[in-house]
Amino acid sequence: MRGLLADVNCEGHVDRLVRLMEAESRREVWEYLQLQVFRFSGFDLRPETPDRDVWILCQEEQLSLVTANRNAREDDSLEAAIRELNDARCLPVFTISNPVRLKRNAAYANRIADKFLEYLFDIDRHLGVGRIYLS
Amino acid sequence: MTVATTPGILNDRIAGTRITVWDVYLYLEAGCPVGEIAEELRISTDQVRDAVEFINRNREYVMAGHQKIEERIARGNPPEVEAQREKSAEKMRAWLEARRAGTSR
């Protein structure tokens, strides 16, 4: 795994989580992982790029997408892309369940950062899962 | 359910973005002002207003979708995923202890 790709509308949330993972209590693990954090602009992705294309790029580039996207449409969702394309070698997508709470509740944000780091530390164990909710 | 079209909203997304009306609704529900929503989602205040108009015109549809999303989130990860995370957490703790004892792998 090379790193993380922050969904275009999730960059602030990913920045928040990375800051928490860089904090003293987690820094040792975060630095050991040597993960790079990318933005859409780093791959010349347009803000309206479809979920399916983003998911494929992530697998090609060995990145896990971090998103907070909420979509109730079955036919036009990240869920549909995962259902169609995911296999046992694929990196999971991390979904921030409640971005508002992440911003407003420090205890919740710290709990999310702890869990996120646990997944990232041992990512091979979580290949093929499809989507992991951070909540 | 019939969905009333609103300028700036296409297939439940703010046109030209990956942001859905349900992304915006979450912030509205939490009482966030338009400016804060725009800043968080990195879109313009006009785009937020387009989404708000869509939500107001299609409240039943948006609420049904919101409820569906919330139900999915409430189910959380499957137990096997959480069990694997626990194993990862144990592995990480062991790695940290070994490293701090000067015997890192």
mmCIF file of N, CA and C in Angstrom, chain A:
data_model
loop_
_atom_site.group_PDB
_atom_site.id
_atom_site.type_symbol
_atom_site.label_atom_id
_atom_site.label_comp_id
_atom_site.label_asym_id
_atom_site.label_seq_id
_atom_site.Cartn_x
_atom_site.Cartn_y
_atom_site.Cartn_z
ATOM 1 N N MET A 1 0.845 -1.201 0.000
ATOM 2 C CA MET A 1 0.000 0.000 0.000
ATOM 3 C C MET A 1 0.880 1.251 0.000
ATOM 4 N N ARG A 2 0.537 2.153 -0.892
ATOM 5 C CA ARG A 2 1.361 3.345 -1.032
ATOM 6 C C ARG A 2 0.835 4.527 -0.200
ATOM 7 N N GLY A 3 -0.453 4.576 -0.041
ATOM 8 C CA GLY A 3 -0.980 5.713 0.706
ATOM 9 C C GLY A 3 -2.482 5.809 0.665
ATOM 10 N N LEU A 4 -2.947 7.027 0.916
ATOM 11 C CA LEU A 4 -4.381 7.313 0.984
ATOM 12 C C LEU A 4 -4.743 8.346 -0.076
ATOM 13 N N LEU A 5 -5.947 8.234 -0.597
ATOM 14 C CA LEU A 5 -6.471 9.273 -1.470
ATOM 15 C C LEU A 5 -7.689 9.880 -0.782
ATOM 16 N N ALA A 6 -7.594 11.168 -0.488
ATOM 17 C CA ALA A 6 -8.723 11.875 0.132
ATOM 18 C C ALA A 6 -9.750 12.202 -0.939
ATOM 19 N N ASP A 7 -10.963 11.771 -0.726
ATOM 20 C CA ASP A 7 -12.028 12.136 -1.662
ATOM 21 C C ASP A 7 -12.099 13.659 -1.738
ATOM 22 N N VAL A 8 -12.543 14.147 -2.865
ATOM 23 C CA VAL A 8 -12.435 15.580 -3.130
ATOM 24 C C VAL A 8 -13.230 16.433 -2.132
ATOM 25 N N ASN A 9 -14.321 15.878 -1.617
ATOM 26 C CA ASN A 9 -15.097 16.649 -0.644
ATOM 27 C C ASN A 9 -14.786 16.219 0.790
ATOM 28 N N CYS A 10 -13.664 15.538 0.946
ATOM 29 C CA CYS A 10 -13.345 14.943 2.237
ATOM 30 C C CYS A 10 -11.936 15.348 2.681
ATOM 31 N N GLU A 11 -11.357 16.287 1.948
ATOM 32 C CA GLU A 11 -9.949 16.610 2.213
ATOM 33 C C GLU A 11 -9.741 17.174 3.612
ATOM 34 N N GLY A 12 -10.672 18.000 4.051
ATOM 35 C CA GLY A 12 -10.558 18.575 5.390
ATOM 36 C C GLY A 12 -10.634 17.501 6.467
ATOM 37 N N HIS A 13 -11.515 16.522 6.258
ATOM 38 C CA HIS A 13 -11.663 15.437 7.240
ATOM 39 C C HIS A 13 -10.406 14.574 7.274
ATOM 40 N N VAL A 14 -9.856 14.313 6.103
ATOM 41 C CA VAL A 14 -8.637 13.494 6.051
ATOM 42 C C VAL A 14 -7.476 14.253 6.702
ATOM 43 N N ASP A 15 -7.395 15.538 6.445
ATOM 44 C CA ASP A 15 -6.359 16.351 7.111
ATOM 45 C C ASP A 15 -6.488 16.228 8.632
ATOM 46 N N ARG A 16 -7.728 16.286 9.115
ATOM 47 C CA ARG A 16 -7.979 16.167 10.555
ATOM 48 C C ARG A 16 -7.484 14.825 11.086
ATOM 49 N N LEU A 17 -7.816 13.769 10.367
ATOM 50 C CA LEU A 17 -7.409 12.428 10.818
ATOM 51 C C LEU A 17 -5.890 12.269 10.765
ATOM 52 N N VAL A 18 -5.279 12.799 9.733
ATOM 53 C CA VAL A 18 -3.815 12.689 9.620
ATOM 54 C C VAL A 18 -3.146 13.456 10.762
ATOM 55 N N ARG A 19 -3.667 14.621 11.082
ATOM 56 C CA ARG A 19 -3.101 15.378 12.212
ATOM 57 C C ARG A 19 -3.177 14.562 13.499
ATOM 58 N N LEU A 20 -4.298 13.867 13.678
ATOM 59 C CA LEU A 20 -4.452 13.034 14.889
ATOM 60 C C LEU A 20 -3.489 11.844 14.857
ATOM 61 N N MET A 21 -3.244 11.307 13.672
ATOM 62 C CA MET A 21 -2.322 10.159 13.576
ATOM 63 C C MET A 21 -0.867 10.608 13.700
ATOM 64 N N GLU A 22 -0.634 11.886 13.474
ATOM 65 C CA GLU A 22 0.718 12.437 13.664
ATOM 66 C C GLU A 22 0.959 12.859 15.116
ATOM 67 N N ALA A 23 -0.109 12.829 15.924
ATOM 68 C CA ALA A 23 0.029 13.248 17.322
ATOM 69 C C ALA A 23 0.946 12.266 18.058
ATOM 70 N N GLU A 24 1.468 12.728 19.166
ATOM 71 C CA GLU A 24 2.525 11.986 19.858
ATOM 72 C C GLU A 24 2.166 10.520 20.140
ATOM 73 N N SER A 25 0.947 10.297 20.588
ATOM 74 C CA SER A 25 0.571 8.927 20.986
ATOM 75 C C SER A 25 0.519 7.954 19.807
ATOM 76 N N ARG A 26 0.414 8.476 18.591
ATOM 77 C CA ARG A 26 0.280 7.595 17.421
ATOM 78 C C ARG A 26 1.424 7.773 16.425
ATOM 79 N N ARG A 27 2.266 8.748 16.673
ATOM 80 C CA ARG A 27 3.254 9.146 15.679
ATOM 81 C C ARG A 27 4.185 8.005 15.272
ATOM 82 N N GLU A 28 4.582 7.208 16.262
ATOM 83 C CA GLU A 28 5.546 6.144 15.995
ATOM 84 C C GLU A 28 5.032 5.189 14.911
ATOM 85 N N VAL A 29 3.773 4.834 15.018
ATOM 86 C CA VAL A 29 3.188 3.919 14.030
ATOM 87 C C VAL A 29 2.989 4.639 12.700
ATOM 88 N N TRP A 30 2.443 5.823 12.757
ATOM 89 C CA TRP A 30 2.163 6.577 11.527
ATOM 90 C C TRP A 30 3.445 6.793 10.716
ATOM 91 N N GLU A 31 4.524 7.149 11.397
ATOM 92 C CA GLU A 31 5.782 7.391 10.674
ATOM 93 C C GLU A 31 6.351 6.084 10.120
ATOM 94 N N TYR A 32 6.183 5.013 10.858
ATOM 95 C CA TYR A 32 6.656 3.706 10.390
ATOM 96 C C TYR A 32 5.954 3.308 9.086
ATOM 97 N N LEU A 33 4.681 3.633 8.983
ATOM 98 C CA LEU A 33 3.916 3.221 7.803
ATOM 99 C C LEU A 33 4.354 3.947 6.526
ATOM 100 N N GLN A 34 4.872 5.149 6.699
ATOM 101 C CA GLN A 34 5.357 5.948 5.558
ATOM 102 C C GLN A 34 4.317 6.051 4.437
ATOM 103 N N LEU A 35 3.112 6.331 4.819
ATOM 104 C CA LEU A 35 2.042 6.470 3.827
ATOM 105 C C LEU A 35 2.008 7.901 3.297
ATOM 106 N N GLN A 36 1.757 8.021 2.033
ATOM 107 C CA GLN A 36 1.576 9.341 1.440
ATOM 108 C C GLN A 36 0.076 9.636 1.363
ATOM 109 N N VAL A 37 -0.251 10.887 1.525
ATOM 110 C CA VAL A 37 -1.664 11.292 1.444
ATOM 111 C C VAL A 37 -1.840 12.149 0.196
ATOM 112 N N PHE A 38 -2.665 11.661 -0.696
ATOM 113 C CA PHE A 38 -2.872 12.340 -1.978
ATOM 114 C C PHE A 38 -4.243 13.003 -2.030
ATOM 115 N N ARG A 39 -4.307 14.002 -2.894
ATOM 116 C CA ARG A 39 -5.581 14.666 -3.190
ATOM 117 C C ARG A 39 -5.934 14.428 -4.645
ATOM 118 N N PHE A 40 -7.161 14.714 -5.007
ATOM 119 C CA PHE A 40 -7.580 14.541 -6.401
ATOM 120 C C PHE A 40 -6.657 15.304 -7.346
ATOM 121 N N SER A 41 -6.249 16.489 -6.918
ATOM 122 C CA SER A 41 -5.418 17.325 -7.792
ATOM 123 C C SER A 41 -4.088 16.647 -8.111
ATOM 124 N N GLY A 42 -3.628 15.762 -7.217
ATOM 125 C CA GLY A 42 -2.364 15.065 -7.442
ATOM 126 C C GLY A 42 -2.419 14.075 -8.594
ATOM 127 N N PHE A 43 -3.615 13.709 -8.995
ATOM 128 C CA PHE A 43 -3.773 12.761 -10.118
ATOM 129 C C PHE A 43 -4.555 13.383 -11.268
ATOM 130 N N ASP A 44 -4.665 14.695 -11.238
ATOM 131 C CA ASP A 44 -5.443 15.394 -12.259
ATOM 132 C C ASP A 44 -6.869 14.857 -12.368
ATOM 133 N N LEU A 45 -7.405 14.410 -11.249
ATOM 134 C CA LEU A 45 -8.791 13.940 -11.253
ATOM 135 C C LEU A 45 -9.727 15.136 -11.184
ATOM 136 N N ARG A 46 -10.789 15.085 -11.968
ATOM 137 C CA ARG A 46 -11.775 16.161 -11.918
ATOM 138 C C ARG A 46 -12.677 15.969 -10.690
ATOM 139 N N PRO A 47 -13.218 17.055 -10.163
ATOM 140 C CA PRO A 47 -14.065 16.933 -8.964
ATOM 141 C C PRO A 47 -15.295 16.053 -9.191
ATOM 142 N N GLU A 48 -15.702 15.898 -10.462
ATOM 143 C CA GLU A 48 -16.922 15.129 -10.728
ATOM 144 C C GLU A 48 -16.613 13.698 -11.189
ATOM 145 N N THR A 49 -15.344 13.271 -11.048
ATOM 146 C CA THR A 49 -14.975 11.927 -11.502
ATOM 147 C C THR A 49 -15.895 10.873 -10.878
ATOM 148 N N PRO A 50 -16.431 9.960 -11.694
ATOM 149 C CA PRO A 50 -17.351 8.947 -11.138
ATOM 150 C C PRO A 50 -16.662 8.033 -10.125
ATOM 151 N N ASP A 51 -17.452 7.532 -9.196
ATOM 152 C CA ASP A 51 -16.945 6.641 -8.144
ATOM 153 C C ASP A 51 -16.148 5.475 -8.720
ATOM 154 N N ARG A 52 -16.693 4.895 -9.769
ATOM 155 C CA ARG A 52 -16.059 3.715 -10.362
ATOM 156 C C ARG A 52 -14.634 4.037 -10.827
ATOM 157 N N ASP A 53 -14.450 5.181 -11.480
ATOM 158 C CA ASP A 53 -13.120 5.561 -11.984
ATOM 159 C C ASP A 53 -12.162 5.835 -10.829
ATOM 160 N N VAL A 54 -12.669 6.448 -9.786
ATOM 161 C CA VAL A 54 -11.824 6.732 -8.616
ATOM 162 C C VAL A 54 -11.382 5.414 -7.970
ATOM 163 N N TRP A 55 -12.312 4.505 -7.854
ATOM 164 C CA TRP A 55 -12.015 3.209 -7.214
ATOM 165 C C TRP A 55 -10.937 2.471 -8.031
ATOM 166 N N ILE A 56 -11.081 2.459 -9.342
ATOM 167 C CA ILE A 56 -10.099 1.768 -10.198
ATOM 168 C C ILE A 56 -8.729 2.420 -10.067
ATOM 169 N N LEU A 57 -8.685 3.728 -10.084
ATOM 170 C CA LEU A 57 -7.402 4.428 -9.936
ATOM 171 C C LEU A 57 -6.730 4.071 -8.612
ATOM 172 N N CYS A 58 -7.526 4.017 -7.562
ATOM 173 C CA CYS A 58 -6.974 3.677 -6.237
ATOM 174 C C CYS A 58 -6.318 2.303 -6.256
ATOM 175 N N GLN A 59 -6.962 1.359 -6.884
ATOM 176 C CA GLN A 59 -6.375 0.007 -6.923
ATOM 177 C C GLN A 59 -5.110 0.009 -7.769
ATOM 178 N N GLU A 60 -5.130 0.705 -8.869
ATOM 179 C CA GLU A 60 -3.935 0.758 -9.745
ATOM 180 C C GLU A 60 -2.765 1.432 -9.044
ATOM 181 N N GLU A 61 -3.079 2.442 -8.247
ATOM 182 C CA GLU A 61 -2.023 3.222 -7.591
ATOM 183 C C GLU A 61 -1.724 2.734 -6.182
ATOM 184 N N GLN A 62 -2.400 1.675 -5.768
ATOM 185 C CA GLN A 62 -2.211 1.102 -4.428
ATOM 186 C C GLN A 62 -2.517 2.131 -3.328
ATOM 187 N N LEU A 63 -3.684 2.725 -3.474
ATOM 188 C CA LEU A 63 -4.149 3.715 -2.504
ATOM 189 C C LEU A 63 -5.491 3.273 -1.940
ATOM 190 N N SER A 64 -5.736 3.629 -0.705
ATOM 191 C CA SER A 64 -7.073 3.451 -0.146
ATOM 192 C C SER A 64 -7.798 4.790 -0.196
ATOM 193 N N LEU A 65 -8.986 4.769 -0.769
ATOM 194 C CA LEU A 65 -9.809 5.977 -0.809
ATOM 195 C C LEU A 65 -10.401 6.229 0.571
ATOM 196 N N VAL A 66 -10.337 7.471 1.006
ATOM 197 C CA VAL A 66 -11.022 7.860 2.249
ATOM 198 C C VAL A 66 -12.129 8.826 1.839
ATOM 199 N N THR A 67 -13.341 8.449 2.150
ATOM 200 C CA THR A 67 -14.478 9.229 1.695
ATOM 201 C C THR A 67 -15.479 9.436 2.827
ATOM 202 N N ALA A 68 -16.374 10.375 2.616
ATOM 203 C CA ALA A 68 -17.492 10.538 3.553
ATOM 204 C C ALA A 68 -18.777 10.582 2.740
ATOM 205 N N ASN A 69 -18.665 10.125 1.507
ATOM 206 C CA ASN A 69 -19.766 10.256 0.568
ATOM 207 C C ASN A 69 -21.014 9.499 1.001
ATOM 208 N N ARG A 70 -22.122 10.165 0.885
ATOM 209 C CA ARG A 70 -23.413 9.575 1.269
ATOM 210 C C ARG A 70 -24.286 9.551 0.025
ATOM 211 N N ASN A 71 -24.676 8.355 -0.390
ATOM 212 C CA ASN A 71 -25.466 8.240 -1.606
ATOM 213 C C ASN A 71 -26.492 7.129 -1.447
ATOM 214 N N ALA A 72 -27.737 7.465 -1.624
ATOM 215 C CA ALA A 72 -28.802 6.464 -1.462
ATOM 216 C C ALA A 72 -29.143 5.793 -2.786
ATOM 217 N N ARG A 73 -28.520 6.224 -3.867
ATOM 218 C CA ARG A 73 -28.826 5.635 -5.188
ATOM 219 C C ARG A 73 -28.013 4.361 -5.372
ATOM 220 N N GLU A 74 -28.697 3.301 -5.657
ATOM 221 C CA GLU A 74 -28.026 2.001 -5.802
ATOM 222 C C GLU A 74 -27.203 1.946 -7.088
ATOM 223 N N ASP A 75 -27.718 2.602 -8.133
ATOM 224 C CA ASP A 75 -27.113 2.432 -9.454
ATOM 225 C C ASP A 75 -25.912 3.336 -9.675
ATOM 226 N N ASP A 76 -25.693 4.288 -8.814
ATOM 227 C CA ASP A 76 -24.691 5.316 -9.079
ATOM 228 C C ASP A 76 -23.908 5.555 -7.797
ATOM 229 N N SER A 77 -23.295 4.534 -7.290
ATOM 230 C CA SER A 77 -22.655 4.698 -6.003
ATOM 231 C C SER A 77 -21.348 3.929 -5.938
ATOM 232 N N LEU A 78 -20.558 4.295 -4.959
ATOM 233 C CA LEU A 78 -19.322 3.587 -4.694
ATOM 234 C C LEU A 78 -19.625 2.126 -4.374
ATOM 235 N N GLU A 79 -20.746 1.942 -3.697
ATOM 236 C CA GLU A 79 -21.157 0.578 -3.324
ATOM 237 C C GLU A 79 -21.287 -0.294 -4.570
ATOM 238 N N ALA A 80 -21.855 0.264 -5.620
ATOM 239 C CA ALA A 80 -22.039 -0.496 -6.857
ATOM 240 C C ALA A 80 -20.689 -0.857 -7.470
ATOM 241 N N ALA A 81 -19.752 0.089 -7.449
ATOM 242 C CA ALA A 81 -18.415 -0.168 -8.003
ATOM 243 C C ALA A 81 -17.721 -1.275 -7.219
ATOM 244 N N ILE A 82 -17.823 -1.212 -5.907
ATOM 245 C CA ILE A 82 -17.184 -2.230 -5.058
ATOM 246 C C ILE A 82 -17.807 -3.597 -5.333
ATOM 247 N N ARG A 83 -19.124 -3.610 -5.408
ATOM 248 C CA ARG A 83 -19.824 -4.878 -5.640
ATOM 249 C C ARG A 83 -19.366 -5.523 -6.948
ATOM 250 N N GLU A 84 -19.138 -4.695 -7.950
ATOM 251 C CA GLU A 84 -18.796 -5.217 -9.263
ATOM 252 C C GLU A 84 -17.320 -5.570 -9.389
ATOM 253 N N LEU A 85 -16.444 -4.787 -8.776
ATOM 254 C CA LEU A 85 -15.019 -4.887 -9.099
ATOM 255 C C LEU A 85 -14.141 -5.434 -7.990
ATOM 256 N N ASN A 86 -14.612 -5.451 -6.769
ATOM 257 C CA ASN A 86 -13.759 -5.836 -5.646
ATOM 258 C C ASN A 86 -13.376 -7.315 -5.693
ATOM 259 N N ASP A 87 -12.117 -7.605 -5.351
ATOM 260 C CA ASP A 87 -11.727 -8.999 -5.134
ATOM 261 C C ASP A 87 -10.764 -9.058 -3.950
ATOM 262 N N ALA A 88 -10.252 -10.242 -3.668
ATOM 263 C CA ALA A 88 -9.494 -10.479 -2.430
ATOM 264 C C ALA A 88 -8.177 -9.710 -2.362
ATOM 265 N N ARG A 89 -7.730 -9.150 -3.484
ATOM 266 C CA ARG A 89 -6.457 -8.403 -3.480
ATOM 267 C C ARG A 89 -6.662 -6.900 -3.343
ATOM 268 N N CYS A 90 -7.909 -6.481 -3.361
ATOM 269 C CA CYS A 90 -8.188 -5.037 -3.441
ATOM 270 C C CYS A 90 -8.098 -4.339 -2.078
ATOM 271 N N LEU A 91 -7.583 -3.140 -2.128
ATOM 272 C CA LEU A 91 -7.545 -2.310 -0.915
ATOM 273 C C LEU A 91 -8.954 -1.830 -0.573
ATOM 274 N N PRO A 92 -9.247 -1.732 0.711
ATOM 275 C CA PRO A 92 -10.582 -1.266 1.084
ATOM 276 C C PRO A 92 -10.743 0.249 0.929
ATOM 277 N N VAL A 93 -11.986 0.660 0.833
ATOM 278 C CA VAL A 93 -12.347 2.071 0.914
ATOM 279 C C VAL A 93 -12.699 2.348 2.373
ATOM 280 N N PHE A 94 -12.203 3.448 2.913
ATOM 281 C CA PHE A 94 -12.579 3.839 4.277
ATOM 282 C C PHE A 94 -13.625 4.948 4.201
ATOM 283 N N THR A 95 -14.729 4.723 4.869
ATOM 284 C CA THR A 95 -15.810 5.706 4.863
ATOM 285 C C THR A 95 -15.980 6.312 6.255
ATOM 286 N N ILE A 96 -15.836 7.603 6.335
ATOM 287 C CA ILE A 96 -16.082 8.313 7.601
ATOM 288 C C ILE A 96 -17.591 8.404 7.777
ATOM 289 N N SER A 97 -18.095 7.724 8.789
ATOM 290 C CA SER A 97 -19.554 7.608 8.941
ATOM 291 C C SER A 97 -20.225 8.943 9.219
ATOM 292 N N ASN A 98 -19.596 9.752 10.055
ATOM 293 C CA ASN A 98 -20.242 11.013 10.420
ATOM 294 C C ASN A 98 -19.204 12.146 10.462
ATOM 295 N N PRO A 99 -18.999 12.796 9.329
ATOM 296 C CA PRO A 99 -17.988 13.847 9.263
ATOM 297 C C PRO A 99 -18.277 15.040 10.180
ATOM 298 N N VAL A 100 -19.554 15.294 10.437
ATOM 299 C CA VAL A 100 -19.897 16.419 11.314
ATOM 300 C C VAL A 100 -19.424 16.110 12.742
ATOM 301 N N ARG A 101 -19.671 14.881 13.172
ATOM 302 C CA ARG A 101 -19.244 14.472 14.519
ATOM 303 C C ARG A 101 -17.714 14.447 14.611
ATOM 304 N N LEU A 102 -17.084 14.039 13.538
ATOM 305 C CA LEU A 102 -15.621 14.012 13.503
ATOM 306 C C LEU A 102 -15.055 15.409 13.767
ATOM 307 N N LYS A 103 -15.738 16.390 13.227
ATOM 308 C CA LYS A 103 -15.277 17.767 13.386
ATOM 309 C C LYS A 103 -15.567 18.315 14.784
ATOM 310 N N ARG A 104 -16.708 17.931 15.329
ATOM 311 C CA ARG A 104 -17.174 18.598 16.555
ATOM 312 C C ARG A 104 -16.835 17.868 17.850
ATOM 313 N N ASN A 105 -16.559 16.579 17.756
ATOM 314 C CA ASN A 105 -16.406 15.785 18.973
ATOM 315 C C ASN A 105 -14.994 15.197 19.023
ATOM 316 N N ALA A 106 -14.166 15.757 19.880
ATOM 317 C CA ALA A 106 -12.749 15.363 19.926
ATOM 318 C C ALA A 106 -12.582 13.901 20.345
ATOM 319 N N ALA A 107 -13.390 13.444 21.291
ATOM 320 C CA ALA A 107 -13.262 12.052 21.753
ATOM 321 C C ALA A 107 -13.590 11.083 20.614
ATOM 322 N N TYR A 108 -14.632 11.411 19.876
ATOM 323 C CA TYR A 108 -15.023 10.593 18.719
ATOM 324 C C TYR A 108 -13.904 10.601 17.679
ATOM 325 N N ALA A 109 -13.360 11.771 17.405
ATOM 326 C CA ALA A 109 -12.300 11.897 16.399
ATOM 327 C C ALA A 109 -11.072 11.071 16.796
ATOM 328 N N ASN A 110 -10.738 11.093 18.074
ATOM 329 C CA ASN A 110 -9.590 10.305 18.542
ATOM 330 C C ASN A 110 -9.853 8.807 18.415
ATOM 331 N N ARG A 111 -11.089 8.429 18.688
ATOM 332 C CA ARG A 111 -11.444 7.007 18.560
ATOM 333 C C ARG A 111 -11.339 6.562 17.095
ATOM 334 N N ILE A 112 -11.801 7.411 16.201
ATOM 335 C CA ILE A 112 -11.716 7.106 14.767
ATOM 336 C C ILE A 112 -10.251 6.987 14.336
ATOM 337 N N ALA A 113 -9.414 7.897 14.817
ATOM 338 C CA ALA A 113 -7.986 7.874 14.443
ATOM 339 C C ALA A 113 -7.327 6.590 14.940
ATOM 340 N N ASP A 114 -7.679 6.161 16.149
ATOM 341 C CA ASP A 114 -7.117 4.906 16.682
ATOM 342 C C ASP A 114 -7.496 3.724 15.790
ATOM 343 N N LYS A 115 -8.749 3.641 15.458
ATOM 344 C CA LYS A 115 -9.217 2.514 14.638
ATOM 345 C C LYS A 115 -8.584 2.557 13.246
ATOM 346 N N PHE A 116 -8.535 3.733 12.681
ATOM 347 C CA PHE A 116 -7.980 3.894 11.338
ATOM 348 C C PHE A 116 -6.525 3.406 11.314
ATOM 349 N N LEU A 117 -5.787 3.793 12.328
ATOM 350 C CA LEU A 117 -4.377 3.402 12.389
ATOM 351 C C LEU A 117 -4.235 1.887 12.546
ATOM 352 N N GLU A 118 -5.114 1.292 13.302
ATOM 353 C CA GLU A 118 -5.066 -0.172 13.466
ATOM 354 C C GLU A 118 -5.278 -0.871 12.116
ATOM 355 N N TYR A 119 -6.242 -0.390 11.361
ATOM 356 C CA TYR A 119 -6.463 -0.972 10.025
ATOM 357 C C TYR A 119 -5.232 -0.760 9.140
ATOM 358 N N LEU A 120 -4.713 0.444 9.141
ATOM 359 C CA LEU A 120 -3.607 0.764 8.232
ATOM 360 C C LEU A 120 -2.340 -0.008 8.582
ATOM 361 N N PHE A 121 -2.119 -0.203 9.871
ATOM 362 C CA PHE A 121 -0.911 -0.902 10.317
ATOM 363 C C PHE A 121 -0.840 -2.317 9.747
ATOM 364 N N ASP A 122 -1.989 -2.906 9.541
ATOM 365 C CA ASP A 122 -2.072 -4.324 9.187
ATOM 366 C C ASP A 122 -2.977 -4.483 7.968
ATOM 367 N N ILE A 123 -2.768 -3.636 6.980
ATOM 368 C CA ILE A 123 -3.741 -3.521 5.889
ATOM 369 C C ILE A 123 -3.919 -4.825 5.117
ATOM 370 N N ASP A 124 -2.865 -5.652 5.045
ATOM 371 C CA ASP A 124 -2.991 -6.904 4.283
ATOM 372 C C ASP A 124 -4.104 -7.793 4.831
ATOM 373 N N ARG A 125 -4.343 -7.680 6.114
ATOM 374 C CA ARG A 125 -5.398 -8.483 6.740
ATOM 375 C C ARG A 125 -6.790 -8.030 6.267
ATOM 376 N N HIS A 126 -6.862 -6.828 5.741
ATOM 377 C CA HIS A 126 -8.173 -6.258 5.411
ATOM 378 C C HIS A 126 -8.398 -6.110 3.903
ATOM 379 N N LEU A 127 -7.525 -6.723 3.126
ATOM 380 C CA LEU A 127 -7.724 -6.677 1.672
ATOM 381 C C LEU A 127 -9.000 -7.430 1.313
ATOM 382 N N GLY A 128 -9.701 -6.919 0.318
ATOM 383 C CA GLY A 128 -10.894 -7.615 -0.169
ATOM 384 C C GLY A 128 -12.155 -7.355 0.628
ATOM 385 N N VAL A 129 -12.038 -6.596 1.698
ATOM 386 C CA VAL A 129 -13.212 -6.325 2.539
ATOM 387 C C VAL A 129 -14.230 -5.437 1.791
ATOM 388 N N GLY A 130 -13.721 -4.590 0.938
ATOM 389 C CA GLY A 130 -14.598 -3.697 0.171
ATOM 390 C C GLY A 130 -14.664 -2.324 0.791
ATOM 391 N N ARG A 131 -15.514 -2.202 1.794
ATOM 392 C CA ARG A 131 -15.672 -0.902 2.450
ATOM 393 C C ARG A 131 -15.576 -1.090 3.965
ATOM 394 N N ILE A 132 -14.853 -0.208 4.590
ATOM 395 C CA ILE A 132 -14.760 -0.227 6.054
ATOM 396 C C ILE A 132 -15.291 1.109 6.568
ATOM 397 N N TYR A 133 -16.255 1.034 7.467
ATOM 398 C CA TYR A 133 -16.787 2.256 8.075
ATOM 399 C C TYR A 133 -15.926 2.657 9.270
ATOM 400 N N LEU A 134 -15.587 3.907 9.323
ATOM 401 C CA LEU A 134 -14.887 4.459 10.487
ATOM 402 C C LEU A 134 -15.930 5.151 11.350
ATOM 403 N N SER A 135 -16.324 4.486 12.422
ATOM 404 C CA SER A 135 -17.357 5.071 13.288
ATOM 405 C C SER A 135 -17.158 4.608 14.716
#
